[in-house]
Tab-separated table of C-alpha atoms in Angstrom:
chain	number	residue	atom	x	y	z
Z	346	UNK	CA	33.783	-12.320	-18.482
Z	347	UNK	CA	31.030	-10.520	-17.355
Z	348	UNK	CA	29.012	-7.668	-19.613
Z	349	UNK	CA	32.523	-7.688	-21.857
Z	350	UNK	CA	33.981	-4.513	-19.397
Z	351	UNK	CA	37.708	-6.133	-19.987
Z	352	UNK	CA	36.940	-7.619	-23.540
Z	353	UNK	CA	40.170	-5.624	-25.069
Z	354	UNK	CA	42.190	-3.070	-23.705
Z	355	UNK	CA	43.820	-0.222	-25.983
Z	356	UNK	CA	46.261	2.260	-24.711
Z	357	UNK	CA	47.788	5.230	-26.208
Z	358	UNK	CA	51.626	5.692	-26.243
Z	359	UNK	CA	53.982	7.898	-27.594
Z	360	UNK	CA	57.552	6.521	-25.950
Z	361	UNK	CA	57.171	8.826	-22.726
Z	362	UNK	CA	57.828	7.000	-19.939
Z	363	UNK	CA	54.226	8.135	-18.276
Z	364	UNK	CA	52.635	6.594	-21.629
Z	365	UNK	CA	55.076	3.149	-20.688
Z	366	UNK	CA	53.722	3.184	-17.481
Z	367	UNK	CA	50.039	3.447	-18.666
Z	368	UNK	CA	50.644	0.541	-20.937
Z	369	UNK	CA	51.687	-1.226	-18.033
Z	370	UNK	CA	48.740	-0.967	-16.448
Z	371	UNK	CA	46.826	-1.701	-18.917
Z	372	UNK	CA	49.083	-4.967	-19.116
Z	373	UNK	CA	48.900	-5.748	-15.724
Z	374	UNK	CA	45.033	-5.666	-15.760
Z	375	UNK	CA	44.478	-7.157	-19.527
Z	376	UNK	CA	46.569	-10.428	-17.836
Z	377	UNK	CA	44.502	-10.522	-14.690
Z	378	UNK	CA	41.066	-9.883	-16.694
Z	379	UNK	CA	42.985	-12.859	-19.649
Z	380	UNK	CA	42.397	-9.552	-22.532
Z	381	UNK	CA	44.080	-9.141	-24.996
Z	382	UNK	CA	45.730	-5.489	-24.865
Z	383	UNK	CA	47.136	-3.410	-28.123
Z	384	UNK	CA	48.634	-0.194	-27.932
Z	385	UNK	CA	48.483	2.960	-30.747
Z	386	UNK	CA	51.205	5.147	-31.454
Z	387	UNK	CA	50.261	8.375	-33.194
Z	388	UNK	CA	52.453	10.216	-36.037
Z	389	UNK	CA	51.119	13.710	-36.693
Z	390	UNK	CA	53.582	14.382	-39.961
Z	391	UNK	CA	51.264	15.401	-43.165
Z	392	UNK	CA	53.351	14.664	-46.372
Z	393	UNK	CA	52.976	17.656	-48.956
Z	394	UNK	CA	50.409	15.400	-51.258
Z	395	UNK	CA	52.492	17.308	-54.522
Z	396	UNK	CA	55.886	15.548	-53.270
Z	397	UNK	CA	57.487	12.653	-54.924
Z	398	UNK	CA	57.478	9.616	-52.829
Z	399	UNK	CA	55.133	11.066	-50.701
Z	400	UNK	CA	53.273	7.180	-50.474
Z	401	UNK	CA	56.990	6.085	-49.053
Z	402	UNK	CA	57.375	8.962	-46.875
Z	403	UNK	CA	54.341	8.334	-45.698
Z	404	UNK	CA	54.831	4.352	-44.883
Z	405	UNK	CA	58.651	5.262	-43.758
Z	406	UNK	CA	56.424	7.580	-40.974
Z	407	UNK	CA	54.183	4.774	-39.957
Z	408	UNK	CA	57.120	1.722	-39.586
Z	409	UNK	CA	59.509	4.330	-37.930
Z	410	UNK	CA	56.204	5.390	-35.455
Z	411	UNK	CA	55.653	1.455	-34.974
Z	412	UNK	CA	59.017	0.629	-34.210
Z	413	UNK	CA	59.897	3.451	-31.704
Z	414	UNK	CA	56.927	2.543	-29.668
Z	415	UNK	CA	57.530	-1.003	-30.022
Z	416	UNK	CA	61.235	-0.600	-28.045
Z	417	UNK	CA	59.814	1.697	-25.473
Z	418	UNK	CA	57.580	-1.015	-24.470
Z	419	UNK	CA	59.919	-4.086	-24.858
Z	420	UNK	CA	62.941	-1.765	-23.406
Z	421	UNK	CA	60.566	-1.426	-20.092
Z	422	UNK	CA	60.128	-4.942	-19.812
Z	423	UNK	CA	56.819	-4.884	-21.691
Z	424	UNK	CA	55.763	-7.555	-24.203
Z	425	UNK	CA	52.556	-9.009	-25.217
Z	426	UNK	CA	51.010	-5.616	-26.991
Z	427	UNK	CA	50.716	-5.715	-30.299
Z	428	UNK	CA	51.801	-2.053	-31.807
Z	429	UNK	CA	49.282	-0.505	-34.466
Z	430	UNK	CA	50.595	3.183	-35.992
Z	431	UNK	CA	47.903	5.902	-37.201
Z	432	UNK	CA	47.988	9.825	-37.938
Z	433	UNK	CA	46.796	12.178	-35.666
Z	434	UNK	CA	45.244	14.564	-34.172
Z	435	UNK	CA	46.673	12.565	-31.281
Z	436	UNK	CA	42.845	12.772	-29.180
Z	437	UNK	CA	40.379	11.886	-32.201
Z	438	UNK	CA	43.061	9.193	-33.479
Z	439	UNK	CA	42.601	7.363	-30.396
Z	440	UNK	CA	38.953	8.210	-30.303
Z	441	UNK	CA	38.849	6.151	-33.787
Z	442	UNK	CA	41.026	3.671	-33.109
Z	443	UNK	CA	39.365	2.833	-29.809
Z	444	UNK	CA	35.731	2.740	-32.270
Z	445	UNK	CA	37.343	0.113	-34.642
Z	446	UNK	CA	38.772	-2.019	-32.613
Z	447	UNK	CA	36.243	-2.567	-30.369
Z	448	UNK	CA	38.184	-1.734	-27.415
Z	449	UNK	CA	36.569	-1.585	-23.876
Z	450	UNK	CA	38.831	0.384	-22.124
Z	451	UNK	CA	40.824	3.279	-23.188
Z	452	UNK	CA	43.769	4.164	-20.965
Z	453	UNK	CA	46.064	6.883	-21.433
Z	454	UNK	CA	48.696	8.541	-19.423
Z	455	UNK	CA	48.806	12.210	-17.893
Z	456	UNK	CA	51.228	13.323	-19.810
Z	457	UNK	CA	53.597	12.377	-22.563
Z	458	UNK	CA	56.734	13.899	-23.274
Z	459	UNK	CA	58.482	10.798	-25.548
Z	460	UNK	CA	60.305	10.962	-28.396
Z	461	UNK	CA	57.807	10.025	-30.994
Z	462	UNK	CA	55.291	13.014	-31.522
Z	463	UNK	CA	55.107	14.601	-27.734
Z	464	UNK	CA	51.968	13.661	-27.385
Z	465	UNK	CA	51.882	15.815	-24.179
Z	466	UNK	CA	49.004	13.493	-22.853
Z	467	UNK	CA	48.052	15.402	-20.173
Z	468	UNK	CA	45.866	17.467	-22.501
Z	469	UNK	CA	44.936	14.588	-24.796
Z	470	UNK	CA	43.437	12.961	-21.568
Z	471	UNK	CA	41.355	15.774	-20.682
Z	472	UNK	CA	40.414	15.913	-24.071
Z	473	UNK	CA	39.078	12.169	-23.917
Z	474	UNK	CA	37.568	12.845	-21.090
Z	475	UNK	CA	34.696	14.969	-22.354
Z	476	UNK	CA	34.662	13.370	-25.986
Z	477	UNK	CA	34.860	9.111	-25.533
Z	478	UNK	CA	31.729	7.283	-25.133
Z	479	UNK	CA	34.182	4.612	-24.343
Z	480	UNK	CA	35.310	3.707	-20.530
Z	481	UNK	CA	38.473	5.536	-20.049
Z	482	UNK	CA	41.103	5.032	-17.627
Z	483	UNK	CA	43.972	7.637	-16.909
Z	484	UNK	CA	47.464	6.286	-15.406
Z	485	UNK	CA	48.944	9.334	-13.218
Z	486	UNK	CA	52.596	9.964	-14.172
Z	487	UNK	CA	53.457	8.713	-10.490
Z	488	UNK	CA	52.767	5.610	-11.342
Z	489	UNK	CA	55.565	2.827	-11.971
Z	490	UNK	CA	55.941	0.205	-14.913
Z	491	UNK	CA	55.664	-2.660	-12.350
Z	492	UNK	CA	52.005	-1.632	-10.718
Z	493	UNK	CA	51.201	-3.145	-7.482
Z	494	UNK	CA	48.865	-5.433	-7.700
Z	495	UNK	CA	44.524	-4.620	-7.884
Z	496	UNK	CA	43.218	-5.238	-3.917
Z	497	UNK	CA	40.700	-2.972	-4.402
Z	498	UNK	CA	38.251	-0.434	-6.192
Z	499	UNK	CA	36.832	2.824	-4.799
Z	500	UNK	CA	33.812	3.297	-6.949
Z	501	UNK	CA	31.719	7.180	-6.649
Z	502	UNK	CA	28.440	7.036	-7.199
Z	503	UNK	CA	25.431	9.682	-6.620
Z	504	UNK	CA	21.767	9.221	-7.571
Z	505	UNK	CA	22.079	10.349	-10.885
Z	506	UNK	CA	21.757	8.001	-14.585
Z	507	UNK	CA	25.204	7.771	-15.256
Z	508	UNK	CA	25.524	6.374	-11.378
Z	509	UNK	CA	23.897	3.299	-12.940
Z	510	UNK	CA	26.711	2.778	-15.644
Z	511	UNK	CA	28.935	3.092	-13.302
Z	512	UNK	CA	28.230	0.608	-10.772
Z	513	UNK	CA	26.960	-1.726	-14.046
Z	514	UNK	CA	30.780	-0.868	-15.173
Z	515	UNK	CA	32.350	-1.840	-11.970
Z	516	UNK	CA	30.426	-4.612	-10.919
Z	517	UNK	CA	32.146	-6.373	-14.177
Z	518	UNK	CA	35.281	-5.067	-13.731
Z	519	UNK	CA	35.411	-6.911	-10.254
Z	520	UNK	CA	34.002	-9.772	-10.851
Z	521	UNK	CA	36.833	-10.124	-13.757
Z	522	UNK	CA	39.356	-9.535	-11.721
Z	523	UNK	CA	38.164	-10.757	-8.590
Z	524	UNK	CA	38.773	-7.770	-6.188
Z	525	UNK	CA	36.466	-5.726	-3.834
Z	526	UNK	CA	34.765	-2.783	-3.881
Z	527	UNK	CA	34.099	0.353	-1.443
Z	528	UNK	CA	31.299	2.343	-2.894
Z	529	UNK	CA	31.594	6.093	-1.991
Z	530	UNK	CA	28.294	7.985	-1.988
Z	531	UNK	CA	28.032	11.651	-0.925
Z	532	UNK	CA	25.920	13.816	1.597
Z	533	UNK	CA	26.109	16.825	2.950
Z	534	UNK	CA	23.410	17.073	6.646
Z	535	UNK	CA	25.302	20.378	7.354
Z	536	UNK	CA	25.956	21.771	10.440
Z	537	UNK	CA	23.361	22.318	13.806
Z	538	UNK	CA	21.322	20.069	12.888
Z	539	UNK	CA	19.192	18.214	15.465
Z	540	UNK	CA	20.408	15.338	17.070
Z	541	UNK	CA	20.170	12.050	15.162
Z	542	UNK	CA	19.468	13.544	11.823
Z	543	UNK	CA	23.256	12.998	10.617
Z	544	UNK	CA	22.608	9.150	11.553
Z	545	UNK	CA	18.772	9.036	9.522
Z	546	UNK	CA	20.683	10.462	6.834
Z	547	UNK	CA	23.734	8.239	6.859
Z	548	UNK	CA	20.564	5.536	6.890
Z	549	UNK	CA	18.607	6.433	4.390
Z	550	UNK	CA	22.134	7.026	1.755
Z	551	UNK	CA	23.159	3.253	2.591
Z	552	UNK	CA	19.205	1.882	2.214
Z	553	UNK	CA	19.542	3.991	-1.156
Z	554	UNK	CA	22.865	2.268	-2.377
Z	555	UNK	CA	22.091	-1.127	-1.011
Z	556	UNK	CA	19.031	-1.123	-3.624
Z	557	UNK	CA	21.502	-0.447	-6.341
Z	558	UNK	CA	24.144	-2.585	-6.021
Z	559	UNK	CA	22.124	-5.927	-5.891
Z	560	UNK	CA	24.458	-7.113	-8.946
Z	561	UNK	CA	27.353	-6.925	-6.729
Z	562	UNK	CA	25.518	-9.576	-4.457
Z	563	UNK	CA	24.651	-11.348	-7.566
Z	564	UNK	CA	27.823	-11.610	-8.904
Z	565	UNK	CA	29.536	-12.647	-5.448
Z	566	UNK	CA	31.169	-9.422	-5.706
Z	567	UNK	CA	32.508	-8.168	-2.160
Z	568	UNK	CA	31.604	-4.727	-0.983
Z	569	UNK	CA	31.135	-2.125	1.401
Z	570	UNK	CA	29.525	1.067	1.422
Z	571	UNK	CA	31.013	4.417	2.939
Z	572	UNK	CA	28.660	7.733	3.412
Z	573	UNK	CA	30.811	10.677	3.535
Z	574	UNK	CA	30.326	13.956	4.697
Z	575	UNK	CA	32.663	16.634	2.450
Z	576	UNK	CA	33.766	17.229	-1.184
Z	577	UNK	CA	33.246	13.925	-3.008
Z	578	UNK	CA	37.018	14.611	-4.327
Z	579	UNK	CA	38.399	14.772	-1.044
Z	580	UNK	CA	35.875	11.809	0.285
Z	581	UNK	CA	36.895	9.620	-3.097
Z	582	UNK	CA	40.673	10.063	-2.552
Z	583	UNK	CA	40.852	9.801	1.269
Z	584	UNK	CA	38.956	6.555	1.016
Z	585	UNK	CA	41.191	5.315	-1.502
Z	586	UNK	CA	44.465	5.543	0.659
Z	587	UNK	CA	42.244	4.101	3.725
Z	588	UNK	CA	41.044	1.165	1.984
Z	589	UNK	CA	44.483	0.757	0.247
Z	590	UNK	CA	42.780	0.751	-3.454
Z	591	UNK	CA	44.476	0.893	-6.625
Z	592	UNK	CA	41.325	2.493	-8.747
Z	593	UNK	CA	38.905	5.072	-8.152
Z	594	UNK	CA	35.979	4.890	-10.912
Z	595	UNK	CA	33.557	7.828	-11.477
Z	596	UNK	CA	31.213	8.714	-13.979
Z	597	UNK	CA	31.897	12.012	-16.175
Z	598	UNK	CA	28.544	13.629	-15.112
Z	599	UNK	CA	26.115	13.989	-12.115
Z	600	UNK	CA	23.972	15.651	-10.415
Z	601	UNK	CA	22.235	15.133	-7.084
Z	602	UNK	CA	24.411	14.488	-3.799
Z	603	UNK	CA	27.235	14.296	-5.825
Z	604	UNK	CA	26.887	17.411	-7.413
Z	605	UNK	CA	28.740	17.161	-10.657
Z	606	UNK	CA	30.765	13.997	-11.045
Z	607	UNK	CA	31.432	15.521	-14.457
Z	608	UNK	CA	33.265	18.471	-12.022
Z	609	UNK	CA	34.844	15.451	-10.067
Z	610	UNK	CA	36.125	13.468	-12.633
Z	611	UNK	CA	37.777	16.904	-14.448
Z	612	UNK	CA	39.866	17.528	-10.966
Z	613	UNK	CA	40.830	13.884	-10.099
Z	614	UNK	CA	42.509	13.212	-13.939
Z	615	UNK	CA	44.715	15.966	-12.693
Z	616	UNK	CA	44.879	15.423	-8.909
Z	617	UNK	CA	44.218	11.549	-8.464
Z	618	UNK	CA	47.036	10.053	-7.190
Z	619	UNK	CA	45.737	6.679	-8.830
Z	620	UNK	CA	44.246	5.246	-11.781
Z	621	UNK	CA	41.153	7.099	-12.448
Z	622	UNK	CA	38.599	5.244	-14.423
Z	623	UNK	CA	35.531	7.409	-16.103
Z	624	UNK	CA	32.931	6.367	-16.999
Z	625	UNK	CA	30.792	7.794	-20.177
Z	626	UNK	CA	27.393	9.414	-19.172
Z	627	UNK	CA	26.233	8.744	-23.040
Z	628	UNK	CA	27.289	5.495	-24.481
Z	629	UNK	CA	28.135	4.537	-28.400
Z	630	UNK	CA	26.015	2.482	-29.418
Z	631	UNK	CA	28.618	0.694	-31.168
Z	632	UNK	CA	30.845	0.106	-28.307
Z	633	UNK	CA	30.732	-3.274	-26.747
């Protein structure tokens, strides 16, 4: 492993098939990276604390919780996850259950519609989004319980501080799983401008990244860097379907070339057509 980024995965599911297809993901990956990935399923019942029984109405919640998410995953083919129940809110459950377990990637699905809580995970993702100081990685509903394999990551970077998590994120996440990476950066020359300028530009952008991604050359990581000249969510996704990747990683905030990878990430949760990974601008100290 390298800088713990696959150390252990957690997902969140709630017996919707787009929360069984995240935790297939997350499978896929946590076998490739040799994790260990464990899944929470969130009740959000509140026992009247006056009721009688309400300690057995309570722990009849949690097994029942448990089990249903337990058969979604083994009735999709899916074994290996170890099951842990906990009461909601559905967003800051996960938030704390990511926090004591340690977890090193949080992955979610867009939306859940099961048949344990409807988590509808579409919101709880967006939700994440702005509050985990964790990595998190959202599985669009397209998605299918048997992924295709990982060939490649499409990492988005600018020349902000987060930019530097993100690559330090990636780089790991590679070099665990052994793929490639084409690293997307961002800039905008405009229109009549005088000849050659687009080319010092495109120049001085790759010169830029080059300096920052010595750790991929360290870590006998493959790359190659693309300078694109639109929106950075149009430039992010386009190069994902050229280069055939199966991630796109971003960070949650920027500024510079990128203008506002915070802005990015927010429209590619709901747009990307693949695994989105996000990266925290502000990290817990706790996490690993």
């Amino acid at each position: 492993m390298h800088d713990h980024s696959t150390n252990m995965i957690l997902v969140g599911i709630d017996g919707s098939r787009n929360a069984t297809v995240a935790a297939a993901w997350a499978l896929a990956i946590g076998r490739l990276a040799d994790s260990p990935v464990k899944a929470v399923a969130v009740w959000t019942g509140h026992p009247e604390p006056h009721v009688s029984g309400v300690d057995d109405l309570t722990s009849e919640i949690h097994s029942k919780t448990v089990d249903a998410a337990t058969r979604s995953l083994l009735d999709a083919g899916l074994d290996g996850i170890e099951v842990t129940g906990v009461r909601g809110p559905v967003a800051e459950a996960l938030l704390d259950a990511s926090d004591a377990l340690g977890a090193s990637i949080l992955v979610v699905g867009t939306r859940g519609l099961g048949p344990l809580s409807g988590l509808l995970l579409g919101s709880v993702s967006r939700r994440l989004l702005f509050a985990t100081h964790r990595p998190l990685v959202v599985v669009p509903c397209r998605s299918t319980v048997e992924p295709p394999p990982l060939s490649r990551v499409v990492v988005g970077v600018d020349c902000s501080v987060v930019a530097e998590r993100v690559l330090s994120w990636s780089v790991a996440f590679c070099a665990d799983l052994g793929v490639p990476a084409t690293i997307v950066r961002c800039a905008d020359p405009g229109c009549e401008r005088p000849p050659g300028y687009v080319a010092s530009v495109d120049d001085r952008v790759i010169a830029e990244t080059e300096e920052a991604v010595g750790p991929f050359r360290e870590l006998g990581v493959e790359y190659s860097v693309v300078v694109a000249h639109c929106d950075p969510r149009v430039a992010l996704l386009e190069t994902a379907e050229h280069d055939e990747a199966g991630l796109v990683v971003v960070g949650r905030l920027g500024e510079g070339q990128f203008r506002g990878l915070g802005g990015t990430a927010s429209y590619l949760v709901r747009h990307s057509p693949l695994p989105l990974a996000v990266i925290p601008d502000s990290p817990d100290e706790a996490a690993p």
